């Protein structure tokens, strides 16, 4: 993952190096209020690479009209076939209120957004009179031949169940791990083929705990968990690699590491050498 705290112009060399690296299949970009927009970041990463899948992790449904979101995703999917994965979520409630985009039922909005965007990407003409989404005979002129998978970035039980029912995959945030995965998978409750993506902080070195302290404490507050219970890929390269393997073993399909520190790619290189 290209961390939101990095200057946007560093995305280009970051993407190029990962594209040339063995053992890396994905590059994920983020959309958090005040940082950067995920569509422009994904477009840049796709244009700068030739083989990586680029994931959007995640765009908040309250900030994105589903017709426009489908237009953007469909365009990227046609320009870069088979190389896009799109995460959609509720958005951080405080940020959605700050942006004047909060809704009365985030769950309804997410369901209506995923349903309508999927239909548009399949080339359907979509009419929806939902609780939050209103579309009247909308269709894409250039729908992609291969619609990109939509993944729901969610945490709560009802949202996980919705993801299992509607989305092609689920994204779980940094900090969750093997202890929580049985419950998460139980709520998703879907047959094989549903991709489970786990984000995890990555930091190598003796000072990893100190470097990660602020990020881990913030995430612990978001998840409502003690900081020392959060799962990270940290310590020595061998220790970080073992933590990644534990996530795979617990049922995660795709582990997306979020490297922290002044030289994030050095942590990625160290991890890859140990895997």
PDB file of C-alpha atoms in Angstrom:
ATOM      1  CA  UNK A   1       0.000   0.000   0.000  1.00  0.00           C
ATOM      2  CA  UNK A   2       1.104   3.523  -0.776  1.00  0.00           C
ATOM      3  CA  UNK A   3       0.656   5.221   2.579  1.00  0.00           C
ATOM      4  CA  UNK A   4      -1.544   8.298   2.673  1.00  0.00           C
ATOM      5  CA  UNK A   5       1.118  10.244   4.560  1.00  0.00           C
ATOM      6  CA  UNK A   6       3.612  10.110   1.695  1.00  0.00           C
ATOM      7  CA  UNK A   7       3.794  13.027  -0.763  1.00  0.00           C
ATOM      8  CA  UNK A   8       1.646  12.118  -3.792  1.00  0.00           C
ATOM      9  CA  UNK A   9       4.524  12.610  -6.237  1.00  0.00           C
ATOM     10  CA  UNK A  10       6.337   9.661  -4.647  1.00  0.00           C
ATOM     11  CA  UNK A  11       3.656   7.300  -5.954  1.00  0.00           C
ATOM     12  CA  UNK A  12       5.304   7.094  -9.388  1.00  0.00           C
ATOM     13  CA  UNK A  13       8.720   5.717  -8.295  1.00  0.00           C
ATOM     14  CA  UNK A  14       7.005   3.627  -5.599  1.00  0.00           C
ATOM     15  CA  UNK A  15       4.767   1.955  -8.190  1.00  0.00           C
ATOM     16  CA  UNK A  16       7.580   1.412 -10.677  1.00  0.00           C
ATOM     17  CA  UNK A  17       9.804  -0.322  -8.138  1.00  0.00           C
ATOM     18  CA  UNK A  18       7.015  -2.630  -6.974  1.00  0.00           C
ATOM     19  CA  UNK A  19       6.112  -3.468 -10.570  1.00  0.00           C
ATOM     20  CA  UNK A  20       9.657  -4.726 -11.079  1.00  0.00           C
ATOM     21  CA  UNK A  21       9.778  -6.685  -7.816  1.00  0.00           C
ATOM     22  CA  UNK A  22       9.286 -10.431  -7.581  1.00  0.00           C
ATOM     23  CA  UNK A  23       6.661 -11.547  -5.094  1.00  0.00           C
ATOM     24  CA  UNK A  24       4.435  -8.462  -5.289  1.00  0.00           C
ATOM     25  CA  UNK A  25       1.053  -8.877  -6.969  1.00  0.00           C
ATOM     26  CA  UNK A  26      -0.884  -5.793  -5.837  1.00  0.00           C
ATOM     27  CA  UNK A  27      -0.470  -2.093  -5.144  1.00  0.00           C
ATOM     28  CA  UNK A  28      -3.220  -0.441  -3.112  1.00  0.00           C
ATOM     29  CA  UNK A  29      -4.029   3.253  -2.848  1.00  0.00           C
ATOM     30  CA  UNK A  30      -6.264   4.978  -0.311  1.00  0.00           C
ATOM     31  CA  UNK A  31      -8.992   7.596  -0.153  1.00  0.00           C
ATOM     32  CA  UNK A  32      -9.160   9.306   3.228  1.00  0.00           C
ATOM     33  CA  UNK A  33     -10.690  12.741   3.717  1.00  0.00           C
ATOM     34  CA  UNK A  34      -8.111  15.472   3.254  1.00  0.00           C
ATOM     35  CA  UNK A  35      -5.358  13.218   1.928  1.00  0.00           C
ATOM     36  CA  UNK A  36      -5.680  12.119  -1.710  1.00  0.00           C
ATOM     37  CA  UNK A  37      -8.364  10.902  -4.111  1.00  0.00           C
ATOM     38  CA  UNK A  38      -8.205   7.206  -4.907  1.00  0.00           C
ATOM     39  CA  UNK A  39      -9.345   7.382  -8.528  1.00  0.00           C
ATOM     40  CA  UNK A  40      -6.524   9.695  -9.599  1.00  0.00           C
ATOM     41  CA  UNK A  41      -4.044   7.666  -7.551  1.00  0.00           C
ATOM     42  CA  UNK A  42      -5.235   4.398  -9.079  1.00  0.00           C
ATOM     43  CA  UNK A  43      -5.089   5.848 -12.585  1.00  0.00           C
ATOM     44  CA  UNK A  44      -1.512   6.995 -12.000  1.00  0.00           C
ATOM     45  CA  UNK A  45      -0.423   3.664 -10.527  1.00  0.00           C
ATOM     46  CA  UNK A  46      -2.008   1.713 -13.378  1.00  0.00           C
ATOM     47  CA  UNK A  47      -0.372   3.933 -15.991  1.00  0.00           C
ATOM     48  CA  UNK A  48       3.050   3.591 -14.352  1.00  0.00           C
ATOM     49  CA  UNK A  49       2.939  -0.217 -14.121  1.00  0.00           C
ATOM     50  CA  UNK A  50       2.404  -3.101 -16.495  1.00  0.00           C
ATOM     51  CA  UNK A  51       1.469  -6.139 -14.395  1.00  0.00           C
ATOM     52  CA  UNK A  52       0.358  -5.155 -10.880  1.00  0.00           C
ATOM     53  CA  UNK A  53      -3.255  -5.264  -9.832  1.00  0.00           C
ATOM     54  CA  UNK A  54      -4.117  -1.867  -8.381  1.00  0.00           C
ATOM     55  CA  UNK A  55      -6.611  -1.795  -5.541  1.00  0.00           C
ATOM     56  CA  UNK A  56      -8.675   1.092  -4.252  1.00  0.00           C
ATOM     57  CA  UNK A  57      -8.834   0.788  -0.497  1.00  0.00           C
ATOM     58  CA  UNK A  58     -11.328   2.280   0.012  1.00  0.00           C
ATOM     59  CA  UNK A  59     -13.653   4.862  -1.504  1.00  0.00           C
ATOM     60  CA  UNK A  60     -16.404   6.058   0.874  1.00  0.00           C
ATOM     61  CA  UNK A  61     -19.889   5.509  -0.543  1.00  0.00           C
ATOM     62  CA  UNK A  62     -21.213   8.793   0.923  1.00  0.00           C
ATOM     63  CA  UNK A  63     -18.641  10.799  -1.055  1.00  0.00           C
ATOM     64  CA  UNK A  64     -19.177   9.041  -4.398  1.00  0.00           C
ATOM     65  CA  UNK A  65     -22.293   9.205  -6.543  1.00  0.00           C
ATOM     66  CA  UNK A  66     -22.670   5.622  -7.835  1.00  0.00           C
ATOM     67  CA  UNK A  67     -23.172   6.683 -11.452  1.00  0.00           C
ATOM     68  CA  UNK A  68     -19.958   8.706 -11.443  1.00  0.00           C
ATOM     69  CA  UNK A  69     -18.121   5.986  -9.526  1.00  0.00           C
ATOM     70  CA  UNK A  70     -19.163   3.399 -12.119  1.00  0.00           C
ATOM     71  CA  UNK A  71     -18.026   5.728 -14.910  1.00  0.00           C
ATOM     72  CA  UNK A  72     -14.593   6.102 -13.312  1.00  0.00           C
ATOM     73  CA  UNK A  73     -14.171   2.399 -12.539  1.00  0.00           C
ATOM     74  CA  UNK A  74     -15.436   1.350 -15.948  1.00  0.00           C
ATOM     75  CA  UNK A  75     -13.003   3.701 -17.654  1.00  0.00           C
ATOM     76  CA  UNK A  76     -10.045   2.364 -15.657  1.00  0.00           C
ATOM     77  CA  UNK A  77     -11.149  -1.220 -16.292  1.00  0.00           C
ATOM     78  CA  UNK A  78     -11.209  -0.652 -20.047  1.00  0.00           C
ATOM     79  CA  UNK A  79      -7.863   1.126 -20.084  1.00  0.00           C
ATOM     80  CA  UNK A  80      -6.218  -1.534 -17.882  1.00  0.00           C
ATOM     81  CA  UNK A  81      -8.220  -4.773 -18.269  1.00  0.00           C
ATOM     82  CA  UNK A  82      -8.029  -7.209 -15.380  1.00  0.00           C
ATOM     83  CA  UNK A  83      -5.831  -4.990 -13.233  1.00  0.00           C
ATOM     84  CA  UNK A  84      -8.284  -3.104 -11.018  1.00  0.00           C
ATOM     85  CA  UNK A  85      -9.990  -3.988  -7.737  1.00  0.00           C
ATOM     86  CA  UNK A  86     -12.301  -1.441  -6.161  1.00  0.00           C
ATOM     87  CA  UNK A  87     -13.034  -1.198  -2.460  1.00  0.00           C
ATOM     88  CA  UNK A  88     -16.142   0.655  -1.287  1.00  0.00           C
ATOM     89  CA  UNK A  89     -17.023   1.333   2.331  1.00  0.00           C
ATOM     90  CA  UNK A  90     -19.122   3.378   4.721  1.00  0.00           C
ATOM     91  CA  UNK A  91     -16.511   6.074   5.266  1.00  0.00           C
ATOM     92  CA  UNK A  92     -15.330   7.158   8.707  1.00  0.00           C
ATOM     93  CA  UNK A  93     -18.487   8.596  10.333  1.00  0.00           C
ATOM     94  CA  UNK A  94     -16.765  11.682  11.744  1.00  0.00           C
ATOM     95  CA  UNK A  95     -15.219  12.468   8.362  1.00  0.00           C
ATOM     96  CA  UNK A  96     -18.516  12.002   6.555  1.00  0.00           C
ATOM     97  CA  UNK A  97     -20.155  14.455   8.966  1.00  0.00           C
ATOM     98  CA  UNK A  98     -17.248  16.841   8.500  1.00  0.00           C
ATOM     99  CA  UNK A  99     -17.741  16.737   4.719  1.00  0.00           C
ATOM    100  CA  UNK A 100     -21.512  17.129   4.978  1.00  0.00           C
ATOM    101  CA  UNK A 101     -22.001  13.671   3.464  1.00  0.00           C
ATOM    102  CA  UNK A 102     -23.285  11.620   6.410  1.00  0.00           C
ATOM    103  CA  UNK A 103     -26.447   9.588   5.796  1.00  0.00           C
ATOM    104  CA  UNK A 104     -29.104   8.167   8.080  1.00  0.00           C
ATOM    105  CA  UNK A 105     -28.410   4.551   7.096  1.00  0.00           C
ATOM    106  CA  UNK A 106     -24.824   3.827   6.001  1.00  0.00           C
ATOM    107  CA  UNK A 107     -25.711   0.151   5.544  1.00  0.00           C
ATOM    108  CA  UNK A 108     -28.525   0.939   3.101  1.00  0.00           C
ATOM    109  CA  UNK A 109     -26.307   3.342   1.191  1.00  0.00           C
ATOM    110  CA  UNK A 110     -23.532   0.777   0.857  1.00  0.00           C
ATOM    111  CA  UNK A 111     -25.944  -1.890  -0.367  1.00  0.00           C
ATOM    112  CA  UNK A 112     -27.530   0.464  -2.884  1.00  0.00           C
ATOM    113  CA  UNK A 113     -24.138   1.723  -4.072  1.00  0.00           C
ATOM    114  CA  UNK A 114     -22.630  -1.728  -4.595  1.00  0.00           C
ATOM    115  CA  UNK A 115     -25.779  -3.016  -6.303  1.00  0.00           C
ATOM    116  CA  UNK A 116     -26.083  -0.082  -8.695  1.00  0.00           C
ATOM    117  CA  UNK A 117     -22.367   0.140  -9.518  1.00  0.00           C
ATOM    118  CA  UNK A 118     -22.241  -3.591 -10.250  1.00  0.00           C
ATOM    119  CA  UNK A 119     -25.218  -3.306 -12.573  1.00  0.00           C
ATOM    120  CA  UNK A 120     -23.735  -0.367 -14.438  1.00  0.00           C
ATOM    121  CA  UNK A 121     -20.375  -2.105 -14.838  1.00  0.00           C
ATOM    122  CA  UNK A 122     -22.172  -5.149 -16.264  1.00  0.00           C
ATOM    123  CA  UNK A 123     -23.644  -2.925 -18.964  1.00  0.00           C
ATOM    124  CA  UNK A 124     -27.151  -2.821 -17.514  1.00  0.00           C
ATOM    125  CA  UNK A 125     -29.521   0.124 -17.535  1.00  0.00           C
ATOM    126  CA  UNK A 126     -30.086   0.860 -13.875  1.00  0.00           C
ATOM    127  CA  UNK A 127     -33.112   2.423 -12.261  1.00  0.00           C
ATOM    128  CA  UNK A 128     -33.061   2.558  -8.483  1.00  0.00           C
ATOM    129  CA  UNK A 129     -35.338   4.315  -6.057  1.00  0.00           C
ATOM    130  CA  UNK A 130     -33.590   3.419  -2.857  1.00  0.00           C
ATOM    131  CA  UNK A 131     -33.354   5.027   0.509  1.00  0.00           C
ATOM    132  CA  UNK A 132     -30.302   7.025  -0.557  1.00  0.00           C
ATOM    133  CA  UNK A 133     -29.525   6.185  -4.206  1.00  0.00           C
ATOM    134  CA  UNK A 134     -31.787   7.525  -6.948  1.00  0.00           C
ATOM    135  CA  UNK A 135     -31.003   6.512 -10.517  1.00  0.00           C
ATOM    136  CA  UNK A 136     -33.379   6.797 -13.462  1.00  0.00           C
ATOM    137  CA  UNK A 137     -32.433   4.723 -16.498  1.00  0.00           C
ATOM    138  CA  UNK A 138     -28.668   5.243 -16.190  1.00  0.00           C
ATOM    139  CA  UNK A 139     -26.251   3.160 -18.257  1.00  0.00           C
ATOM    140  CA  UNK A 140     -22.610   3.275 -19.321  1.00  0.00           C
ATOM    141  CA  UNK A 141     -21.848   3.962 -22.968  1.00  0.00           C
ATOM    142  CA  UNK A 142     -18.531   2.115 -22.622  1.00  0.00           C
ATOM    143  CA  UNK A 143     -19.013  -0.656 -20.047  1.00  0.00           C
ATOM    144  CA  UNK A 144     -15.939  -2.827 -19.525  1.00  0.00           C
ATOM    145  CA  UNK A 145     -15.827  -6.296 -21.026  1.00  0.00           C
ATOM    146  CA  UNK A 146     -14.364  -7.471 -17.715  1.00  0.00           C
ATOM    147  CA  UNK A 147     -15.992  -5.620 -14.801  1.00  0.00           C
ATOM    148  CA  UNK A 148     -13.562  -5.073 -11.933  1.00  0.00           C
ATOM    149  CA  UNK A 149     -14.328  -6.854  -8.669  1.00  0.00           C
ATOM    150  CA  UNK A 150     -15.996  -4.748  -6.003  1.00  0.00           C
ATOM    151  CA  UNK A 151     -14.894  -5.369  -2.431  1.00  0.00           C
ATOM    152  CA  UNK A 152     -16.584  -4.006   0.666  1.00  0.00           C
ATOM    153  CA  UNK A 153     -14.293  -2.414   3.235  1.00  0.00           C
ATOM    154  CA  UNK A 154     -16.270  -3.149   6.380  1.00  0.00           C
ATOM    155  CA  UNK A 155     -15.971  -4.305   9.994  1.00  0.00           C
ATOM    156  CA  UNK A 156     -19.381  -4.723  11.635  1.00  0.00           C
ATOM    157  CA  UNK A 157     -21.360  -7.995  11.555  1.00  0.00           C
ATOM    158  CA  UNK A 158     -24.238  -6.702   9.407  1.00  0.00           C
ATOM    159  CA  UNK A 159     -21.842  -5.034   6.984  1.00  0.00           C
ATOM    160  CA  UNK A 160     -19.750  -8.212   6.720  1.00  0.00           C
ATOM    161  CA  UNK A 161     -22.910 -10.189   5.958  1.00  0.00           C
ATOM    162  CA  UNK A 162     -23.813  -7.665   3.264  1.00  0.00           C
ATOM    163  CA  UNK A 163     -20.340  -8.012   1.775  1.00  0.00           C
ATOM    164  CA  UNK A 164     -20.653 -11.779   1.648  1.00  0.00           C
ATOM    165  CA  UNK A 165     -24.009 -11.474  -0.062  1.00  0.00           C
ATOM    166  CA  UNK A 166     -23.196  -8.788  -2.649  1.00  0.00           C
ATOM    167  CA  UNK A 167     -19.488  -8.099  -3.081  1.00  0.00           C
ATOM    168  CA  UNK A 168     -16.723 -10.106  -4.723  1.00  0.00           C
ATOM    169  CA  UNK A 169     -14.526  -9.610  -1.690  1.00  0.00           C
ATOM    170  CA  UNK A 170     -14.107  -8.040   1.734  1.00  0.00           C
ATOM    171  CA  UNK A 171     -11.376  -5.718   2.992  1.00  0.00           C
ATOM    172  CA  UNK A 172     -10.573  -5.731   6.704  1.00  0.00           C
ATOM    173  CA  UNK A 173      -8.558  -2.905   8.259  1.00  0.00           C
ATOM    174  CA  UNK A 174      -5.119  -2.835   9.816  1.00  0.00           C
ATOM    175  CA  UNK A 175      -4.877  -4.533  13.182  1.00  0.00           C
ATOM    176  CA  UNK A 176      -7.339  -7.389  12.800  1.00  0.00           C
ATOM    177  CA  UNK A 177      -5.888 -10.872  12.544  1.00  0.00           C
ATOM    178  CA  UNK A 178      -6.186 -14.566  13.341  1.00  0.00           C
ATOM    179  CA  UNK A 179      -8.025 -13.943  16.612  1.00  0.00           C
ATOM    180  CA  UNK A 180     -10.871 -12.091  14.852  1.00  0.00           C
ATOM    181  CA  UNK A 181     -10.896 -13.964  11.530  1.00  0.00           C
ATOM    182  CA  UNK A 182     -13.158 -16.897  12.509  1.00  0.00           C
ATOM    183  CA  UNK A 183     -15.894 -14.435  13.476  1.00  0.00           C
ATOM    184  CA  UNK A 184     -15.293 -12.294  10.375  1.00  0.00           C
ATOM    185  CA  UNK A 185     -15.473 -15.300   8.059  1.00  0.00           C
ATOM    186  CA  UNK A 186     -18.573 -16.531   9.848  1.00  0.00           C
ATOM    187  CA  UNK A 187     -20.384 -13.254   9.247  1.00  0.00           C
ATOM    188  CA  UNK A 188     -19.312 -13.129   5.588  1.00  0.00           C
ATOM    189  CA  UNK A 189     -20.582 -16.709   5.226  1.00  0.00           C
ATOM    190  CA  UNK A 190     -19.980 -17.154   1.527  1.00  0.00           C
ATOM    191  CA  UNK A 191     -18.593 -20.017  -0.577  1.00  0.00           C
ATOM    192  CA  UNK A 192     -15.054 -20.152  -1.898  1.00  0.00           C
ATOM    193  CA  UNK A 193     -14.214 -17.430  -4.382  1.00  0.00           C
ATOM    194  CA  UNK A 194     -14.924 -14.467  -2.112  1.00  0.00           C
ATOM    195  CA  UNK A 195     -11.603 -12.651  -1.693  1.00  0.00           C
ATOM    196  CA  UNK A 196     -10.595 -11.609   1.819  1.00  0.00           C
ATOM    197  CA  UNK A 197      -8.077  -8.766   1.829  1.00  0.00           C
ATOM    198  CA  UNK A 198      -6.320  -7.805   5.064  1.00  0.00           C
ATOM    199  CA  UNK A 199      -4.406  -4.577   5.509  1.00  0.00           C
ATOM    200  CA  UNK A 200      -1.525  -4.747   7.994  1.00  0.00           C
ATOM    201  CA  UNK A 201       1.070  -2.220   9.157  1.00  0.00           C
ATOM    202  CA  UNK A 202       4.644  -3.131   8.201  1.00  0.00           C
ATOM    203  CA  UNK A 203       7.764  -1.861   9.945  1.00  0.00           C
ATOM    204  CA  UNK A 204      11.106  -3.625  10.302  1.00  0.00           C
ATOM    205  CA  UNK A 205      13.893  -2.944  12.770  1.00  0.00           C
ATOM    206  CA  UNK A 206      14.599  -2.676  16.470  1.00  0.00           C
ATOM    207  CA  UNK A 207      12.694   0.621  16.648  1.00  0.00           C
ATOM    208  CA  UNK A 208       9.595  -0.707  14.878  1.00  0.00           C
ATOM    209  CA  UNK A 209       7.381  -0.424  17.945  1.00  0.00           C
ATOM    210  CA  UNK A 210       8.272   3.237  18.416  1.00  0.00           C
ATOM    211  CA  UNK A 211       7.929   4.095  14.712  1.00  0.00           C
ATOM    212  CA  UNK A 212       4.493   2.470  14.611  1.00  0.00           C
ATOM    213  CA  UNK A 213       3.242   3.741  17.968  1.00  0.00           C
ATOM    214  CA  UNK A 214       1.096   6.622  16.720  1.00  0.00           C
ATOM    215  CA  UNK A 215      -0.448   4.662  13.839  1.00  0.00           C
ATOM    216  CA  UNK A 216      -1.188   1.659  16.040  1.00  0.00           C
ATOM    217  CA  UNK A 217      -2.729   3.769  18.809  1.00  0.00           C
ATOM    218  CA  UNK A 218      -4.957   5.592  16.314  1.00  0.00           C
ATOM    219  CA  UNK A 219      -6.074   2.320  14.761  1.00  0.00           C
ATOM    220  CA  UNK A 220      -6.698   0.760  18.155  1.00  0.00           C
ATOM    221  CA  UNK A 221      -9.012   3.648  18.966  1.00  0.00           C
ATOM    222  CA  UNK A 222     -10.872   3.145  15.687  1.00  0.00           C
ATOM    223  CA  UNK A 223     -11.278  -0.593  16.293  1.00  0.00           C
ATOM    224  CA  UNK A 224     -11.990  -0.304  20.000  1.00  0.00           C
ATOM    225  CA  UNK A 225      -9.163  -2.696  20.876  1.00  0.00           C
ATOM    226  CA  UNK A 226      -6.122  -2.390  23.173  1.00  0.00           C
ATOM    227  CA  UNK A 227      -3.064  -1.368  21.120  1.00  0.00           C
ATOM    228  CA  UNK A 228      -1.122  -4.470  22.155  1.00  0.00           C
ATOM    229  CA  UNK A 229      -3.810  -6.701  20.616  1.00  0.00           C
ATOM    230  CA  UNK A 230      -3.405  -5.278  17.119  1.00  0.00           C
ATOM    231  CA  UNK A 231      -1.694  -7.497  14.564  1.00  0.00           C
ATOM    232  CA  UNK A 232       1.290  -5.961  12.765  1.00  0.00           C
ATOM    233  CA  UNK A 233       4.053  -7.225  10.505  1.00  0.00           C
ATOM    234  CA  UNK A 234       6.963  -5.896  12.517  1.00  0.00           C
ATOM    235  CA  UNK A 235      10.284  -6.636  14.158  1.00  0.00           C
ATOM    236  CA  UNK A 236      12.876  -8.580  12.202  1.00  0.00           C
ATOM    237  CA  UNK A 237      12.178  -9.599   8.592  1.00  0.00           C
ATOM    238  CA  UNK A 238      11.665 -13.185   9.747  1.00  0.00           C
ATOM    239  CA  UNK A 239       9.180 -12.093  12.424  1.00  0.00           C
ATOM    240  CA  UNK A 240       7.237  -9.931   9.980  1.00  0.00           C
ATOM    241  CA  UNK A 241       7.147 -12.748   7.424  1.00  0.00           C
ATOM    242  CA  UNK A 242       5.824 -15.132  10.075  1.00  0.00           C
ATOM    243  CA  UNK A 243       3.025 -12.690  10.886  1.00  0.00           C
ATOM    244  CA  UNK A 244       2.053 -12.471   7.210  1.00  0.00           C
ATOM    245  CA  UNK A 245       2.013 -16.256   6.936  1.00  0.00           C
ATOM    246  CA  UNK A 246      -0.267 -16.459   9.971  1.00  0.00           C
ATOM    247  CA  UNK A 247      -2.768 -14.230   8.187  1.00  0.00           C
ATOM    248  CA  UNK A 248      -2.702 -16.465   5.115  1.00  0.00           C
ATOM    249  CA  UNK A 249      -3.077 -19.538   7.298  1.00  0.00           C
ATOM    250  CA  UNK A 250      -6.087 -18.001   9.056  1.00  0.00           C
ATOM    251  CA  UNK A 251      -7.969 -17.541   5.787  1.00  0.00           C
ATOM    252  CA  UNK A 252      -6.790 -14.240   4.304  1.00  0.00           C
ATOM    253  CA  UNK A 253      -6.546 -14.366   0.503  1.00  0.00           C
ATOM    254  CA  UNK A 254      -4.486 -11.205  -0.002  1.00  0.00           C
ATOM    255  CA  UNK A 255      -2.252  -9.531   2.584  1.00  0.00           C
ATOM    256  CA  UNK A 256      -1.682  -5.846   1.832  1.00  0.00           C
ATOM    257  CA  UNK A 257       1.192  -4.436   3.868  1.00  0.00           C
ATOM    258  CA  UNK A 258       1.226  -0.759   4.727  1.00  0.00           C
ATOM    259  CA  UNK A 259       4.902   0.140   5.224  1.00  0.00           C
ATOM    260  CA  UNK A 260       5.646   2.945   7.654  1.00  0.00           C
ATOM    261  CA  UNK A 261       8.749   5.033   8.178  1.00  0.00           C
ATOM    262  CA  UNK A 262      10.946   7.322   6.115  1.00  0.00           C
ATOM    263  CA  UNK A 263      11.931   4.630   3.594  1.00  0.00           C
ATOM    264  CA  UNK A 264       8.861   2.419   3.160  1.00  0.00           C
ATOM    265  CA  UNK A 265      10.243   0.418   0.262  1.00  0.00           C
ATOM    266  CA  UNK A 266      13.171  -0.771   2.379  1.00  0.00           C
ATOM    267  CA  UNK A 267      10.669  -2.518   4.664  1.00  0.00           C
ATOM    268  CA  UNK A 268       8.972  -4.116   1.660  1.00  0.00           C
ATOM    269  CA  UNK A 269      12.308  -5.375   0.344  1.00  0.00           C
ATOM    270  CA  UNK A 270      13.192  -6.843   3.727  1.00  0.00           C
ATOM    271  CA  UNK A 271       9.858  -8.617   4.014  1.00  0.00           C
ATOM    272  CA  UNK A 272      10.018 -10.035   0.490  1.00  0.00           C
ATOM    273  CA  UNK A 273      13.482 -11.436   1.141  1.00  0.00           C
ATOM    274  CA  UNK A 274      12.150 -13.303   4.186  1.00  0.00           C
ATOM    275  CA  UNK A 275       8.993 -14.722   2.621  1.00  0.00           C
TER     276      UNK A 275
END
